[in-house]
mmCIF file of C-alpha atoms in Angstrom:
data_model
loop_
_atom_site.group_PDB
_atom_site.id
_atom_site.type_symbol
_atom_site.label_atom_id
_atom_site.label_comp_id
_atom_site.label_asym_id
_atom_site.label_seq_id
_atom_site.Cartn_x
_atom_site.Cartn_y
_atom_site.Cartn_z
ATOM 1 C CA MET A 1 8.771 -18.230 -7.114
ATOM 2 C CA PRO A 2 5.735 -19.151 -5.334
ATOM 3 C CA PRO A 3 5.918 -19.337 -1.372
ATOM 4 C CA ASP A 4 5.245 -22.666 0.837
ATOM 5 C CA THR A 5 1.863 -23.146 1.368
ATOM 6 C CA ALA A 6 1.657 -22.343 5.299
ATOM 7 C CA SER A 7 2.877 -18.942 4.809
ATOM 8 C CA ALA A 8 0.513 -18.107 1.966
ATOM 9 C CA LEU A 9 -2.043 -18.445 4.457
ATOM 10 C CA ILE A 10 -1.574 -15.090 5.668
ATOM 11 C CA PRO A 11 -0.172 -12.410 3.408
ATOM 12 C CA ARG A 12 3.594 -11.032 4.175
ATOM 13 C CA HIS A 13 2.583 -7.687 2.568
ATOM 14 C CA LEU A 14 -0.629 -5.994 2.313
ATOM 15 C CA ALA A 15 -1.360 -2.706 -0.146
ATOM 16 C CA VAL A 16 -4.491 -0.779 0.399
ATOM 17 C CA ILE A 17 -6.228 1.966 -1.681
ATOM 18 C CA MET A 18 -8.163 3.763 1.178
ATOM 19 C CA ASP A 19 -11.113 5.293 -0.957
ATOM 20 C CA GLY A 20 -14.442 6.289 -0.046
ATOM 21 C CA ASN A 21 -14.291 9.071 2.409
ATOM 22 C CA GLY A 22 -15.597 11.637 0.483
ATOM 23 C CA ARG A 23 -18.591 9.807 -0.694
ATOM 24 C CA TRP A 24 -18.687 8.868 3.627
ATOM 25 C CA ALA A 25 -19.279 12.318 4.278
ATOM 26 C CA GLN A 26 -21.798 13.309 1.550
ATOM 27 C CA ARG A 27 -23.953 10.576 2.028
ATOM 28 C CA ARG A 28 -24.275 12.141 5.937
ATOM 29 C CA ARG A 29 -24.439 15.830 4.130
ATOM 30 C CA ARG A 30 -21.029 16.672 5.791
ATOM 31 C CA PRO A 31 -18.175 18.351 4.198
ATOM 32 C CA ARG A 32 -15.807 16.180 2.547
ATOM 33 C CA MET A 33 -13.022 16.759 5.542
ATOM 34 C CA ILE A 34 -15.006 15.138 7.908
ATOM 35 C CA GLY A 35 -14.315 11.895 5.614
ATOM 36 C CA HIS A 36 -11.090 12.115 5.737
ATOM 37 C CA ARG A 37 -10.932 12.724 9.769
ATOM 38 C CA ALA A 38 -12.810 9.616 9.589
ATOM 39 C CA GLY A 39 -10.745 7.794 7.610
ATOM 40 C CA ALA A 40 -7.647 8.616 9.532
ATOM 41 C CA ARG A 41 -9.379 6.450 12.127
ATOM 42 C CA ALA A 42 -9.630 3.353 10.069
ATOM 43 C CA VAL A 43 -6.107 3.379 9.368
ATOM 44 C CA ASP A 44 -5.593 2.534 13.086
ATOM 45 C CA VAL A 45 -8.098 0.126 12.629
ATOM 46 C CA CYS A 46 -5.947 -1.171 9.499
ATOM 47 C CA ILE A 47 -2.477 -1.274 11.833
ATOM 48 C CA ASP A 48 -3.860 -2.642 14.815
ATOM 49 C CA PHE A 49 -4.996 -5.801 12.621
ATOM 50 C CA CYS A 50 -2.222 -6.233 10.843
ATOM 51 C CA LEU A 51 -0.534 -6.295 13.847
ATOM 52 C CA GLU A 52 -2.549 -8.721 15.262
ATOM 53 C CA ALA A 53 -2.740 -11.170 12.307
ATOM 54 C CA GLY A 54 1.466 -11.260 11.799
ATOM 55 C CA ILE A 55 1.208 -9.355 8.422
ATOM 56 C CA GLU A 56 4.750 -8.079 8.143
ATOM 57 C CA ALA A 57 4.098 -4.972 5.912
ATOM 58 C CA LEU A 58 1.546 -2.456 4.811
ATOM 59 C CA THR A 59 1.671 0.165 2.563
ATOM 60 C CA LEU A 60 -1.153 2.537 2.406
ATOM 61 C CA PHE A 61 -2.228 4.815 -0.437
ATOM 62 C CA ALA A 62 -2.564 8.199 1.033
ATOM 63 C CA PHE A 63 -2.423 10.847 -1.423
ATOM 64 C CA SER A 64 -1.365 10.157 -5.454
ATOM 65 C CA SER A 65 0.439 12.105 -7.475
ATOM 66 C CA GLU A 66 -3.109 13.226 -9.103
ATOM 67 C CA ASN A 67 -4.491 14.132 -6.275
ATOM 68 C CA TRP A 68 -2.634 17.423 -6.493
ATOM 69 C CA GLY A 69 -5.314 18.705 -8.982
ATOM 70 C CA ARG A 70 -8.276 18.601 -6.754
ATOM 71 C CA PRO A 71 -9.667 21.662 -5.698
ATOM 72 C CA GLU A 72 -6.932 23.970 -3.511
ATOM 73 C CA GLU A 73 -9.194 24.277 -0.112
ATOM 74 C CA GLU A 74 -9.204 20.528 -0.163
ATOM 75 C CA VAL A 75 -5.672 20.250 -0.676
ATOM 76 C CA GLY A 76 -4.730 22.346 1.910
ATOM 77 C CA ALA A 77 -6.824 20.865 4.378
ATOM 78 C CA LEU A 78 -5.729 17.361 3.745
ATOM 79 C CA MET A 79 -2.000 18.757 4.499
ATOM 80 C CA LYS A 80 -3.270 19.916 7.505
ATOM 81 C CA LEU A 81 -4.758 16.680 8.462
ATOM 82 C CA PHE A 82 -1.306 14.676 7.084
ATOM 83 C CA LEU A 83 0.679 16.975 9.293
ATOM 84 C CA GLY A 84 -1.474 16.598 12.335
ATOM 85 C CA ALA A 85 -1.118 12.740 12.011
ATOM 86 C CA LEU A 86 2.554 13.044 12.102
ATOM 87 C CA GLU A 87 2.641 15.095 15.164
ATOM 88 C CA ARG A 88 0.352 12.970 16.775
ATOM 89 C CA GLU A 89 0.670 9.486 15.802
ATOM 90 C CA VAL A 90 4.563 8.703 15.441
ATOM 91 C CA ASP A 91 5.007 7.899 19.354
ATOM 92 C CA GLU A 92 2.637 5.685 19.564
ATOM 93 C CA LEU A 93 3.635 3.769 15.922
ATOM 94 C CA ASP A 94 7.141 3.333 17.700
ATOM 95 C CA ARG A 95 5.916 2.147 20.636
ATOM 96 C CA ARG A 96 4.087 -0.580 19.026
ATOM 97 C CA GLY A 97 7.104 -1.351 16.852
ATOM 98 C CA VAL A 98 6.299 0.060 13.502
ATOM 99 C CA ARG A 99 8.761 1.166 11.075
ATOM 100 C CA VAL A 100 7.024 3.995 9.000
ATOM 101 C CA ARG A 101 8.496 5.149 5.571
ATOM 102 C CA PHE A 102 7.150 7.575 2.902
ATOM 103 C CA ILE A 103 7.755 6.611 -0.921
ATOM 104 C CA GLY A 104 6.897 9.253 -3.652
ATOM 105 C CA GLU A 105 7.686 13.160 -4.858
ATOM 106 C CA ARG A 106 8.178 13.872 -1.215
ATOM 107 C CA GLU A 107 9.335 17.625 -2.350
ATOM 108 C CA ARG A 108 6.370 18.516 -3.335
ATOM 109 C CA PHE A 109 5.459 18.919 -0.001
ATOM 110 C CA ALA A 110 5.802 22.069 2.229
ATOM 111 C CA GLU A 111 9.393 22.115 4.461
ATOM 112 C CA ALA A 112 6.920 21.394 7.614
ATOM 113 C CA ILE A 113 5.510 18.170 6.264
ATOM 114 C CA ARG A 114 8.949 17.183 4.788
ATOM 115 C CA ALA A 115 10.626 17.756 8.138
ATOM 116 C CA ARG A 116 8.093 15.366 10.123
ATOM 117 C CA MET A 117 8.445 12.614 7.706
ATOM 118 C CA ASP A 118 12.047 12.765 7.866
ATOM 119 C CA ALA A 119 11.815 12.606 11.847
ATOM 120 C CA ALA A 120 9.186 10.059 11.708
ATOM 121 C CA GLU A 121 11.426 8.067 9.696
ATOM 122 C CA THR A 122 14.482 8.526 11.850
ATOM 123 C CA GLN A 123 12.479 7.768 15.311
ATOM 124 C CA THR A 124 11.139 4.418 13.786
ATOM 125 C CA ALA A 125 14.522 3.061 11.586
ATOM 126 C CA ASN A 126 14.875 0.225 13.789
ATOM 127 C CA ASN A 127 11.361 -1.158 14.438
ATOM 128 C CA THR A 128 10.821 -4.723 12.879
ATOM 129 C CA ARG A 129 6.947 -5.667 14.157
ATOM 130 C CA LEU A 130 5.166 -3.708 11.215
ATOM 131 C CA GLN A 131 6.836 -2.086 7.709
ATOM 132 C CA LEU A 132 4.540 0.818 7.285
ATOM 133 C CA SER A 133 4.808 2.608 3.643
ATOM 134 C CA ILE A 134 2.671 5.761 3.387
ATOM 135 C CA ALA A 135 2.634 6.655 -0.578
ATOM 136 C CA ALA A 136 2.164 10.145 -0.439
ATOM 137 C CA SER A 137 2.791 12.202 -3.988
ATOM 138 C CA TYR A 138 2.896 8.806 -5.683
ATOM 139 C CA GLY A 139 2.366 7.172 -8.686
ATOM 140 C CA GLY A 140 3.197 3.971 -9.847
ATOM 141 C CA ARG A 141 4.501 5.194 -13.243
ATOM 142 C CA TRP A 142 6.295 7.995 -11.701
ATOM 143 C CA ASP A 143 7.845 5.219 -9.294
ATOM 144 C CA ILE A 144 9.286 2.831 -12.728
ATOM 145 C CA ALA A 145 10.160 6.668 -14.257
ATOM 146 C CA GLN A 146 12.397 7.492 -11.501
ATOM 147 C CA ALA A 147 13.769 3.596 -11.333
ATOM 148 C CA ALA A 148 14.786 4.127 -15.433
ATOM 149 C CA ARG A 149 16.367 7.400 -14.481
ATOM 150 C CA SER A 150 18.408 5.835 -12.060
ATOM 151 C CA LEU A 151 19.353 3.765 -14.008
ATOM 152 C CA ALA A 152 20.169 6.141 -16.676
ATOM 153 C CA ARG A 153 22.282 8.119 -14.774
ATOM 154 C CA ASP A 154 24.353 4.869 -13.759
ATOM 155 C CA VAL A 155 24.732 4.513 -17.760
ATOM 156 C CA ALA A 156 25.858 8.247 -18.514
ATOM 157 C CA ALA A 157 28.867 7.830 -15.835
ATOM 158 C CA GLY A 158 29.758 4.267 -17.365
ATOM 159 C CA ARG A 159 29.075 2.787 -14.187
ATOM 160 C CA LEU A 160 26.527 0.431 -16.245
ATOM 161 C CA ASP A 161 26.351 -1.311 -19.371
ATOM 162 C CA PRO A 162 22.867 -0.976 -20.880
ATOM 163 C CA GLU A 163 22.503 -4.680 -22.294
ATOM 164 C CA THR A 164 22.871 -5.797 -18.837
ATOM 165 C CA ILE A 165 19.735 -4.445 -17.690
ATOM 166 C CA ASP A 166 17.112 -6.381 -16.579
ATOM 167 C CA GLU A 167 13.631 -7.132 -14.352
ATOM 168 C CA ALA A 168 15.699 -7.767 -11.671
ATOM 169 C CA MET A 169 17.871 -4.474 -11.841
ATOM 170 C CA LEU A 170 15.030 -2.761 -12.843
ATOM 171 C CA GLY A 171 13.074 -3.897 -9.767
ATOM 172 C CA ALA A 172 16.161 -2.726 -7.388
ATOM 173 C CA ARG A 173 15.307 0.697 -7.887
ATOM 174 C CA VAL A 174 11.543 0.975 -7.312
ATOM 175 C CA ALA A 175 10.129 1.931 -4.048
ATOM 176 C CA LEU A 176 9.840 -0.769 -1.710
ATOM 177 C CA ALA A 177 12.643 -2.772 -3.038
ATOM 178 C CA ASP A 178 13.894 -4.168 -0.044
ATOM 179 C CA LEU A 179 10.202 -5.764 0.940
ATOM 180 C CA PRO A 180 8.330 -8.645 -0.820
ATOM 181 C CA PRO A 181 5.808 -7.513 -3.143
ATOM 182 C CA PRO A 182 2.382 -7.182 -2.111
ATOM 183 C CA ASP A 183 0.545 -10.365 -1.867
ATOM 184 C CA LEU A 184 -2.952 -8.559 -1.264
ATOM 185 C CA PHE A 185 -4.017 -5.617 -2.564
ATOM 186 C CA ILE A 186 -7.765 -4.333 -1.030
ATOM 187 C CA ARG A 187 -9.574 -1.364 -2.421
ATOM 188 C CA THR A 188 -12.522 -0.026 -0.541
ATOM 189 C CA GLY A 189 -15.344 2.156 -2.116
ATOM 190 C CA GLY A 190 -16.404 0.221 -4.773
ATOM 191 C CA ASP A 191 -14.315 0.863 -7.944
ATOM 192 C CA THR A 192 -12.228 -2.103 -9.366
ATOM 193 C CA ARG A 193 -8.925 -0.533 -10.418
ATOM 194 C CA VAL A 194 -5.398 0.060 -9.340
ATOM 195 C CA SER A 195 -5.556 3.906 -10.221
ATOM 196 C CA ASN A 196 -1.973 4.160 -10.926
ATOM 197 C CA PHE A 197 -0.713 2.495 -7.304
ATOM 198 C CA LEU A 198 2.285 0.172 -7.357
ATOM 199 C CA LEU A 199 1.843 -0.698 -10.643
ATOM 200 C CA TRP A 200 5.325 -2.920 -11.215
ATOM 201 C CA GLN A 201 4.894 -4.375 -7.568
ATOM 202 C CA LEU A 202 1.504 -5.489 -8.241
ATOM 203 C CA ALA A 203 2.340 -8.024 -10.950
ATOM 204 C CA TYR A 204 1.109 -11.009 -9.209
ATOM 205 C CA THR A 205 -0.518 -9.758 -5.956
ATOM 206 C CA GLU A 206 -4.061 -10.952 -5.484
ATOM 207 C CA LEU A 207 -6.906 -8.243 -5.850
ATOM 208 C CA TRP A 208 -9.767 -7.816 -3.407
ATOM 209 C CA PHE A 209 -12.607 -4.904 -3.833
ATOM 210 C CA THR A 210 -15.115 -4.092 -1.340
ATOM 211 C CA GLU A 211 -18.313 -1.403 -1.251
ATOM 212 C CA THR A 212 -17.243 -0.370 2.105
ATOM 213 C CA LEU A 213 -16.182 2.846 2.137
ATOM 214 C CA TRP A 214 -12.995 3.582 3.792
ATOM 215 C CA PRO A 215 -14.187 5.313 7.127
ATOM 216 C CA ASP A 216 -16.636 2.019 7.811
ATOM 217 C CA LEU A 217 -13.884 -0.851 7.389
ATOM 218 C CA ASP A 218 -13.673 -3.059 10.613
ATOM 219 C CA ALA A 219 -11.614 -6.083 11.117
ATOM 220 C CA ALA A 220 -14.540 -8.166 9.940
ATOM 221 C CA THR A 221 -14.015 -6.600 6.378
ATOM 222 C CA LEU A 222 -10.244 -7.279 6.703
ATOM 223 C CA ARG A 223 -11.003 -10.719 7.601
ATOM 224 C CA ARG A 224 -13.229 -11.208 4.753
ATOM 225 C CA ALA A 225 -10.589 -10.003 2.482
ATOM 226 C CA LEU A 226 -7.950 -12.987 4.334
ATOM 227 C CA ASP A 227 -10.288 -15.685 4.122
ATOM 228 C CA ASP A 228 -10.614 -15.292 0.398
ATOM 229 C CA TYR A 229 -7.165 -14.839 0.143
ATOM 230 C CA ALA A 230 -6.216 -17.729 1.927
ATOM 231 C CA SER A 231 -8.487 -19.411 -0.689
ATOM 232 C CA ARG A 232 -7.067 -18.783 -3.577
ATOM 233 C CA GLU A 233 -4.472 -20.774 -5.878
ATOM 234 C CA ARG A 234 -1.410 -18.562 -6.433
ATOM 235 C CA ARG A 235 0.660 -20.073 -9.214
ATOM 236 C CA PHE A 236 2.784 -17.334 -10.609
ATOM 237 C CA GLY A 237 2.531 -18.688 -14.150
ATOM 238 C CA LEU A 238 3.242 -22.123 -12.940
ATOM 239 C CA THR A 239 0.552 -25.304 -13.037
ATOM 240 C CA GLY A 240 -1.303 -26.163 -9.963
ATOM 241 C CA GLU A 241 0.790 -29.781 -9.767
ATOM 242 C CA GLN A 242 3.679 -27.307 -10.144
ATOM 243 C CA VAL A 243 2.603 -25.224 -6.974
ATOM 244 C CA GLY A 244 1.473 -28.344 -4.751
ATOM 245 C CA ARG A 245 -2.322 -28.472 -5.785
ATOM 246 C CA PRO A 246 -3.693 -32.114 -5.081
ATOM 247 C CA GLN A 247 -3.718 -34.645 -7.746
ATOM 248 C CA LEU A 248 -7.010 -35.768 -8.556
ATOM 249 C CA ARG A 249 -7.846 -39.219 -8.128
ATOM 250 C CA GLU A 250 -8.942 -41.454 -11.119
ATOM 251 C CA ASN A 251 -12.495 -41.514 -9.919
ATOM 252 C CA ASP A 252 -12.511 -38.166 -9.238
ATOM 253 C CA GLU A 253 -12.198 -36.692 -12.690
#
């Protein structure tokens, strides 16, 4: 069902593909990892903005299932950057009331990183100011497949009649099922695709794309995205009149 008019002006849940780190570095004739380090600083900008704007949930696409196919040297450097960020940032996020969670194929990470993920989730579990979800080793198709496997196990064990499976039941098994679906999706870097990110969850999400490279992200760019979002009419399959669009007077037609 559509949200009420007042709450629709600010997205409850923002999903972001943080794209453009490598190109940002290449334009400066620097190694790609310099771009990834600059991108890590842009994450702080995005979190700060969400806290100030009153956005309840932020989901960031940090590392896709497909990213494991990148050159081994780059993947290794990214893992070190990821681990370092976990060690540095969690205390501050906890102090600011941010709950941290990770979605994706966690078993593909090294044990040290998995331990830091677990520790971050445990430390921040009771925070409610912002729900920060980090998609790491994540893919939307994997997410749907693991939800289907979960239902299949219940069917095989005799706990579930397959004829009762519906969209709501599958949706309850995908990642982030306890959060409202994303209202707004932002992708930086100029590409205009969702790249296997939250495929189930983005069904009625408003999409917004920008040429801005992720390390160049600032509050002004995010404000433009929210202003554009607030100007859109979200109908969720209904008519404009059903969701409260003002009726035209006869002389306005």
